Short mmCIF file of C-alpha atoms and ligand atoms in Angstrom, two decimals:
data_model
loop_
_atom_site.label_atom_id
_atom_site.label_comp_id
_atom_site.label_asym_id
_atom_site.label_seq_id
_atom_site.Cartn_x
_atom_site.Cartn_y
_atom_site.Cartn_z
CA MET A 1 0.00 0.00 0.00
CA ARG A 2 1.67 3.21 -1.17
CA GLY A 3 0.33 6.65 -2.06
CA LEU A 4 -3.25 7.80 -2.54
CA ALA A 5 -5.82 6.18 -4.84
CA ALA A 6 -7.23 8.55 -7.47
CA VAL A 7 -10.78 7.26 -6.99
CA PRO A 8 -12.26 6.99 -3.48
CA SER A 9 -14.80 4.39 -2.36
CA TYR A 10 -16.98 7.05 -0.78
CA VAL A 11 -17.31 10.80 -0.30
CA VAL A 12 -18.28 12.54 2.96
CA MET A 13 -20.54 15.58 2.50
CA GLN A 14 -21.36 18.28 5.06
CA PRO A 15 -24.88 19.59 4.30
CA THR A 16 -24.65 21.93 7.29
CA THR A 17 -22.12 22.73 10.00
CA LEU A 18 -24.96 22.95 12.54
CA CYS A 19 -25.69 20.35 15.18
CA ASN A 20 -28.72 20.56 17.47
CA LEU A 21 -26.74 18.70 20.16
CA ASP A 22 -23.57 19.77 21.96
CA CYS A 23 -21.82 16.53 22.92
CA ALA A 24 -18.90 16.94 25.31
CA TYR A 25 -16.48 14.95 23.12
CA CYS A 26 -17.42 16.51 19.76
CA TYR A 27 -14.49 17.59 17.55
CA LEU A 28 -16.45 19.97 15.28
CA PRO A 29 -15.43 23.63 15.53
CA SER A 30 -18.52 25.30 13.99
CA ARG A 31 -21.35 23.12 15.23
CA ALA A 32 -23.29 26.09 16.67
CA LEU A 33 -23.40 27.80 13.23
CA ASP A 34 -25.84 26.93 10.44
CA ARG A 35 -23.63 27.18 7.36
CA ARG A 36 -25.50 25.23 4.71
CA MET A 37 -24.05 23.64 1.63
CA PRO A 38 -25.34 25.39 -1.51
CA VAL A 39 -26.83 23.09 -4.18
CA PRO A 40 -24.10 23.97 -6.76
CA VAL A 41 -21.56 22.27 -4.44
CA ALA A 42 -23.57 19.02 -4.59
CA GLU A 43 -23.95 19.39 -8.37
CA ALA A 44 -20.19 19.80 -8.76
CA VAL A 45 -19.48 16.71 -6.61
CA ALA A 46 -22.08 14.65 -8.49
CA GLU A 47 -20.31 15.35 -11.81
CA SER A 48 -17.37 13.27 -10.59
CA VAL A 49 -19.30 10.82 -8.40
CA ASN A 50 -21.91 9.70 -10.97
CA PRO A 51 -19.34 8.15 -13.35
CA TRP A 52 -17.60 6.46 -10.39
CA ALA A 53 -20.94 5.00 -9.27
CA ALA A 54 -21.66 3.80 -12.81
CA ALA A 55 -18.39 1.84 -12.71
CA GLY A 56 -18.94 0.17 -9.31
CA ARG A 57 -20.39 0.50 -5.83
CA PHE A 58 -20.11 4.06 -4.52
CA SER A 59 -21.45 5.85 -1.43
CA VAL A 60 -22.06 9.41 -0.33
CA VAL A 61 -22.08 9.80 3.46
CA TRP A 62 -23.98 12.86 4.68
CA HIS A 63 -22.28 13.91 7.87
CA GLY A 64 -22.49 17.15 9.81
CA GLY A 65 -22.90 18.86 12.03
CA GLU A 66 -26.15 17.00 12.22
CA PRO A 67 -27.15 16.35 8.59
CA LEU A 68 -30.88 16.27 9.36
CA ALA A 69 -30.56 19.83 10.76
CA ALA A 70 -30.29 20.93 7.11
CA GLY A 71 -34.01 20.10 6.75
CA ARG A 72 -35.73 17.68 4.38
CA GLU A 73 -36.27 20.15 1.58
CA HIS A 74 -32.64 21.25 1.45
CA LEU A 75 -31.26 17.73 1.84
CA ALA A 76 -33.52 16.57 -1.02
CA ALA A 77 -32.13 19.37 -3.21
CA LEU A 78 -28.56 18.26 -2.34
CA LEU A 79 -29.35 14.61 -3.12
CA ALA A 80 -31.04 15.40 -6.45
CA PRO A 81 -27.88 15.76 -8.63
CA PHE A 82 -26.68 12.24 -7.75
CA GLY A 83 -27.53 9.38 -10.10
CA PRO A 84 -29.53 6.28 -9.11
CA GLY A 85 -26.40 4.15 -8.66
CA VAL A 86 -25.12 6.28 -5.76
CA GLU A 87 -25.80 4.85 -2.27
CA HIS A 88 -26.65 7.51 0.31
CA HIS A 89 -25.96 7.25 4.04
CA VAL A 90 -26.57 9.65 6.93
CA GLN A 91 -24.67 9.67 10.20
CA THR A 92 -27.20 11.16 12.59
CA ASN A 93 -27.82 11.74 16.29
CA ALA A 94 -31.38 10.50 15.59
CA THR A 95 -33.03 13.20 17.69
CA LEU A 96 -34.84 14.71 14.68
CA ILE A 97 -36.03 11.42 13.17
CA ASP A 98 -39.81 11.15 12.98
CA ASP A 99 -42.33 9.59 10.58
CA ALA A 100 -41.69 12.26 7.96
CA TRP A 101 -37.93 11.64 8.04
CA CYS A 102 -38.51 7.88 7.79
CA ALA A 103 -40.64 8.46 4.67
CA PHE A 104 -37.77 10.60 3.32
CA PHE A 105 -35.25 7.81 3.92
CA VAL A 106 -37.47 5.34 2.10
CA GLU A 107 -38.15 7.70 -0.82
CA HIS A 108 -34.46 8.53 -1.31
CA GLY A 109 -33.03 5.11 -0.39
CA VAL A 110 -30.97 6.61 2.44
CA ARG A 111 -29.29 4.20 4.85
CA VAL A 112 -29.16 5.47 8.45
CA SER A 113 -26.41 5.21 11.05
CA VAL A 114 -27.28 6.41 14.55
CA SER A 115 -24.81 7.80 17.10
CA VAL A 116 -25.67 6.50 20.58
CA ASP A 117 -23.28 5.44 23.32
CA GLY A 118 -25.26 2.63 24.95
CA PRO A 119 -27.88 2.68 27.73
CA ARG A 120 -29.12 5.97 29.18
CA GLU A 121 -26.43 6.22 31.88
CA ARG A 122 -23.67 5.81 29.24
CA ASN A 123 -24.94 8.85 27.28
CA GLY A 124 -23.98 11.55 29.78
CA ASP A 125 -21.77 13.25 27.17
CA ARG A 126 -24.58 13.46 24.62
CA VAL A 127 -26.44 16.62 25.59
CA THR A 128 -28.68 19.26 24.04
CA ARG A 129 -27.57 22.84 23.44
CA GLY A 130 -29.13 23.65 26.83
CA GLY A 131 -27.03 20.92 28.49
CA GLY A 132 -29.95 18.53 29.06
CA PRO A 133 -29.76 14.80 28.33
CA ALA A 134 -30.44 13.87 24.70
CA TYR A 135 -31.08 10.19 25.34
CA ASP A 136 -34.91 10.19 25.26
CA ARG A 137 -34.90 12.03 21.93
CA ILE A 138 -32.35 9.60 20.49
CA VAL A 139 -34.48 6.64 21.54
CA ARG A 140 -37.61 8.24 20.06
CA GLY A 141 -35.80 8.59 16.74
CA VAL A 142 -34.67 4.95 16.84
CA ALA A 143 -38.25 3.88 17.67
CA ALA A 144 -39.45 5.68 14.53
CA LEU A 145 -36.89 3.78 12.42
CA ARG A 146 -38.07 0.49 13.91
CA ARG A 147 -41.76 1.38 13.42
CA HIS A 148 -41.05 1.87 9.74
CA GLY A 149 -38.99 -1.33 9.49
CA LEU A 150 -35.88 0.61 8.45
CA PRO A 151 -32.60 -1.20 9.10
CA PHE A 152 -29.95 0.96 10.76
CA SER A 153 -26.37 0.92 11.98
CA ALA A 154 -25.13 2.31 15.27
CA LEU A 155 -21.94 4.07 16.27
CA ALA A 156 -20.93 4.21 19.93
CA VAL A 157 -18.22 6.34 21.51
CA VAL A 158 -16.56 4.85 24.59
CA ALA A 159 -14.91 7.40 26.86
CA ARG A 160 -13.52 5.05 29.51
CA PRO A 161 -12.93 1.53 28.17
CA GLY A 162 -12.56 -1.28 30.66
CA PRO A 163 -13.85 -4.72 31.58
CA GLY A 164 -17.54 -4.96 32.46
CA LEU A 165 -18.57 -2.32 29.95
CA ALA A 166 -18.23 -4.22 26.67
CA ALA A 167 -20.74 -6.99 27.46
CA GLU A 168 -23.24 -4.41 28.71
CA LEU A 169 -22.83 -2.37 25.51
CA TYR A 170 -23.17 -5.36 23.22
CA ASP A 171 -26.35 -6.57 24.96
CA TYR A 172 -27.77 -3.05 24.67
CA PHE A 173 -27.17 -2.90 20.93
CA LEU A 174 -28.65 -6.37 20.45
CA ASP A 175 -31.87 -5.02 22.01
CA LEU A 176 -31.70 -1.73 20.13
CA GLY A 177 -32.06 -3.64 16.86
CA CYS A 178 -29.13 -2.28 14.81
CA ASP A 179 -27.59 -4.61 12.25
CA VAL A 180 -24.10 -3.06 12.21
CA LEU A 181 -22.18 -1.61 15.16
CA GLY A 182 -19.02 0.49 15.21
CA VAL A 183 -17.27 1.14 18.52
CA ASN A 184 -14.95 4.15 18.76
CA ILE A 185 -12.77 4.85 21.77
CA GLU A 186 -13.03 8.62 22.29
CA GLU A 187 -10.36 10.53 20.41
CA THR A 188 -8.50 13.73 21.30
CA GLU A 189 -9.04 15.76 18.15
CA GLY A 190 -10.48 18.99 16.84
CA VAL A 191 -11.93 21.05 19.66
CA ASN A 192 -12.08 18.00 21.96
CA LEU A 193 -8.97 18.28 24.12
CA ARG A 194 -9.92 15.56 26.65
CA ASP A 195 -7.11 13.12 27.30
CA ASN A 196 -7.56 9.76 25.56
CA SER A 197 -4.69 7.83 27.11
CA HIS A 198 -5.82 4.76 29.05
CA ASP A 199 -4.25 1.84 30.89
CA ALA A 200 -3.29 -0.71 28.21
CA ARG A 201 -4.62 -3.63 30.27
CA LEU A 202 -8.06 -2.03 30.62
CA VAL A 203 -8.40 -1.27 26.91
CA THR A 204 -7.21 -4.75 25.90
CA ALA A 205 -9.65 -6.32 28.38
CA PHE A 206 -12.46 -4.17 26.96
CA TRP A 207 -11.87 -5.44 23.42
CA ALA A 208 -11.41 -9.05 24.58
CA GLU A 209 -14.74 -8.88 26.40
CA LEU A 210 -16.43 -7.38 23.34
CA VAL A 211 -15.18 -10.26 21.19
CA ALA A 212 -16.52 -12.76 23.74
CA ALA A 213 -19.93 -11.02 23.85
CA TRP A 214 -20.13 -10.95 20.06
CA ARG A 215 -19.16 -14.61 19.74
CA ARG A 216 -21.99 -15.62 22.07
CA GLN A 217 -24.55 -13.95 19.76
CA PRO A 218 -22.98 -12.77 16.49
CA ARG A 219 -26.24 -11.23 15.27
CA ILE A 220 -24.72 -7.79 14.70
CA HIS A 221 -21.90 -7.02 12.29
CA LEU A 222 -19.37 -5.69 14.76
CA ARG A 223 -17.05 -3.59 12.62
CA GLU A 224 -13.82 -3.59 14.63
CA VAL A 225 -14.04 -7.20 15.78
CA GLU A 226 -14.89 -8.65 12.36
CA TRP A 227 -12.02 -6.73 10.76
CA SER A 228 -9.60 -7.99 13.43
CA LEU A 229 -10.72 -11.58 13.00
CA ARG A 230 -10.38 -11.27 9.22
CA TYR A 231 -6.83 -10.03 9.72
CA ALA A 232 -5.99 -12.83 12.18
CA ALA A 233 -7.36 -15.44 9.75
CA ALA A 234 -5.35 -13.90 6.89
CA VAL A 235 -2.15 -14.05 8.98
CA LEU A 236 -2.79 -17.72 9.67
CA ASP A 237 -3.38 -18.61 6.02
CA GLY A 238 -0.51 -16.43 4.77
CA SER A 239 -2.66 -13.92 2.84
CA ALA A 240 -2.35 -10.90 5.20
CA ASP A 241 -0.31 -8.92 2.65
CA ASP A 242 -3.38 -8.86 0.37
CA LEU A 243 -5.72 -7.30 2.96
CA LEU A 244 -4.64 -3.66 2.84
CA PRO A 245 -5.58 -1.79 -0.34
CA ARG A 246 -2.73 -1.11 -2.79
CA ARG A 247 -3.28 2.62 -2.33
CA LEU A 248 -4.82 4.62 0.51
CA ASP A 249 -8.46 5.57 0.03
CA PRO A 250 -8.43 9.41 -0.05
CA ILE A 251 -11.91 9.57 1.60
CA PRO A 252 -12.61 13.16 0.53
CA THR A 253 -14.71 15.30 2.83
CA VAL A 254 -16.54 18.06 0.98
CA ALA A 255 -17.30 20.83 3.47
CA HIS A 256 -20.37 23.05 3.28
CA ASP A 257 -18.45 25.61 1.16
CA GLY A 258 -17.12 23.04 -1.35
CA SER A 259 -13.58 22.78 0.05
CA VAL A 260 -12.14 19.26 -0.08
CA THR A 261 -10.08 17.70 2.71
CA VAL A 262 -8.70 14.22 2.10
CA LEU A 263 -8.05 11.32 4.51
CA SER A 264 -9.55 12.77 7.70
CA PRO A 265 -12.93 14.55 7.91
CA GLU A 266 -11.84 15.83 11.34
CA LEU A 267 -9.33 18.23 9.74
CA ALA A 268 -12.01 20.10 7.76
CA GLY A 269 -12.71 23.55 9.19
CA PHE A 270 -9.31 23.91 10.93
CA THR A 271 -6.33 26.04 9.95
CA ASP A 272 -2.70 25.89 11.01
CA ALA A 273 0.14 28.36 10.48
CA ARG A 274 2.20 25.62 8.84
CA TYR A 275 -0.42 23.68 6.88
CA GLY A 276 -3.01 26.36 6.03
CA ASP A 277 -6.63 25.11 5.94
CA PHE A 278 -5.70 21.47 5.07
CA SER A 279 -7.87 21.56 1.94
CA SER A 280 -6.71 20.21 -1.41
CA GLY A 281 -9.04 22.39 -3.50
CA ASN A 282 -12.67 23.43 -3.91
CA VAL A 283 -15.22 21.68 -6.10
CA LEU A 284 -16.59 25.07 -7.19
CA ALA A 285 -13.21 25.79 -8.80
CA ALA A 286 -12.08 22.36 -10.08
CA PRO A 287 -13.66 18.91 -10.59
CA LEU A 288 -13.42 16.60 -7.57
CA ALA A 289 -11.67 13.97 -9.73
CA GLU A 290 -8.97 16.51 -10.63
CA ILE A 291 -8.56 17.63 -6.99
CA LEU A 292 -8.06 14.02 -5.90
CA ALA A 293 -5.63 13.28 -8.73
CA ASN A 294 -3.43 16.09 -7.35
CA ALA A 295 -4.14 15.64 -3.63
CA GLY A 296 -0.76 13.94 -3.04
CA ARG A 297 0.85 17.34 -3.68
CA THR A 298 -0.96 18.96 -0.72
CA PRO A 299 2.02 19.62 1.61
CA TRP A 300 0.59 17.96 4.73
CA VAL A 301 -0.49 14.91 2.70
CA GLY A 302 3.12 14.32 1.63
CA GLU A 303 4.17 14.56 5.28
CA PHE A 304 1.46 12.07 6.26
CA LEU A 305 2.57 9.60 3.58
CA ALA A 306 6.11 9.86 5.03
CA GLY A 307 4.56 9.02 8.43
CA VAL A 308 2.85 5.96 6.92
CA GLU A 309 6.24 4.78 5.64
CA ALA A 310 7.71 5.35 9.14
CA CYS A 311 4.91 3.16 10.53
CA ARG A 312 5.61 0.50 7.92
CA SER A 313 9.25 0.27 8.88
CA SER A 314 8.80 0.49 12.66
CA CYS A 315 5.44 -0.90 13.77
CA PRO A 316 4.61 -4.63 14.03
CA TYR A 317 0.91 -3.76 13.74
CA PHE A 318 1.23 -2.02 10.36
CA GLY A 319 -0.25 -4.92 8.38
CA PHE A 320 -3.41 -4.63 10.46
CA CYS A 321 -3.59 -0.86 10.77
CA GLY A 322 -2.14 0.51 7.55
CA GLY A 323 -0.72 3.59 9.23
CA GLY A 324 -3.58 5.14 11.19
CA HIS A 325 -5.41 8.40 10.65
CA ALA A 326 -4.03 11.76 9.70
CA ALA A 327 -6.16 13.75 12.16
CA ASN A 328 -5.00 11.72 15.17
CA ARG A 329 -1.36 12.39 14.31
CA TYR A 330 -1.97 16.09 13.83
CA PHE A 331 -4.09 16.68 16.92
CA GLU A 332 -1.99 14.45 19.19
CA LEU A 333 1.52 14.98 17.85
CA GLY A 334 1.23 18.38 16.13
CA ARG A 335 2.47 16.97 12.83
CA PHE A 336 1.76 14.19 10.35
CA ASP A 337 4.99 12.21 10.12
CA GLY A 338 5.02 10.82 13.65
CA THR A 339 3.92 7.26 14.29
CA GLN A 340 2.26 5.98 17.44
CA THR A 341 -0.65 7.90 18.99
CA ALA A 342 -2.94 7.20 21.92
CA HIS A 343 -5.66 6.64 19.33
CA CYS A 344 -3.74 3.90 17.54
CA ARG A 345 -2.90 2.26 20.86
CA ASN A 346 -6.58 2.30 21.92
CA SER A 347 -8.18 1.37 18.63
CA LYS A 348 -5.61 -0.69 16.72
CA ILE A 349 -2.88 -2.14 18.95
CA HIS A 350 -5.01 -2.99 22.02
CA LEU A 351 -7.89 -4.05 19.78
CA LEU A 352 -5.73 -6.66 18.10
CA GLU A 353 -4.22 -7.64 21.45
CA GLY A 354 -7.74 -8.02 22.86
CA VAL A 355 -8.76 -10.35 20.04
CA LEU A 356 -5.61 -12.42 20.65
CA GLU A 357 -6.24 -12.42 24.41
CA HIS A 358 -9.74 -13.75 23.79
CA ALA A 359 -8.36 -16.44 21.47
CA ARG A 360 -5.71 -17.49 24.06
CA ASP A 361 -8.35 -17.66 26.84
CA HIS A 362 -10.62 -19.87 24.71
CA GLN A 363 -8.09 -22.33 23.31
S1 SF4 B 401 -0.67 1.07 15.11
FE1 SF4 B 401 0.04 3.22 15.20
S2 SF4 B 401 2.27 3.12 14.92
FE2 SF4 B 401 1.38 1.15 14.23
S3 SF4 B 401 1.02 1.35 12.00
FE3 SF4 B 401 -0.86 1.98 13.07
S4 SF4 B 401 -0.67 4.21 13.31
FE4 SF4 B 401 1.37 3.43 12.89
#
């Protein structure tokens, strides 16, 4: 795996910077402002995306802020330029989902992923703009999805990983009814400055327990665990070198104003004296395909690719991880060519160690 691919597998779009919640761990700098994406930005993106979707599976992920805060009418206008082969996803806090939104999802074929951190008492960081708990509203939104028979994914942030929590979380999500679950250990990035370093034994035990819970009832696709098991199986049958893509997926994020940031959505909206605004171009000035073809020349991207090579030559977990995320390096280390971060320890190294610990305990 070397360099950036010219064609991504999906594009992240920011229909508005606004979020109606104010979660304590949120990384977004402008979530109190309603800066909406103009329709010409979506039209410009669709000009590149539609041919990619005609050639193979392709997704647009509508991410915010809270994407539903853009309103149904505006979101429909942003979806309209995309051809029928494009799969649409929203990452939402679910608090605005009602019958009308469910009808919208059905009409536009939008797949929903809900952010919720587990049972009520685990959602203390997910609060309204007034600081009140958001949990009841989240659950109301999920109930609407279930009433309409809409399948959904869930994404949970874990602030303090440790034994005892993983089994509780997994049981909760079994009841919630999601068919895919992603588990993120909280990250120090963007405007979230909370420390994310944890005792290695606790994090490893958390992941080991999650594997055990999943193996008892593997009804949900558990993103991190399934990927780890796939990697472990590939190591055993000698095919691990084929798992990582040949080139890094650039994963472009198109911000509300059309600016394009590759590799890490979390960098969008930030500026730095050394790296500028991190963007590789603007779709209102150049086609997305052209921006991505030249993205490797963006100065910080070159520095990040040097960091990936440093990981390759120094880290025994590289075959599993592929070099981590740009935003974690920047926000934790202040630059892109460092290697190990607290994020990669929490979410790559101790994850793989947890899977191995589970395997050793169940030999
Ligand atoms: S685990 Fe960390 S140090 Fe190792 S390859 Fe991944 S990002 Fe690099």
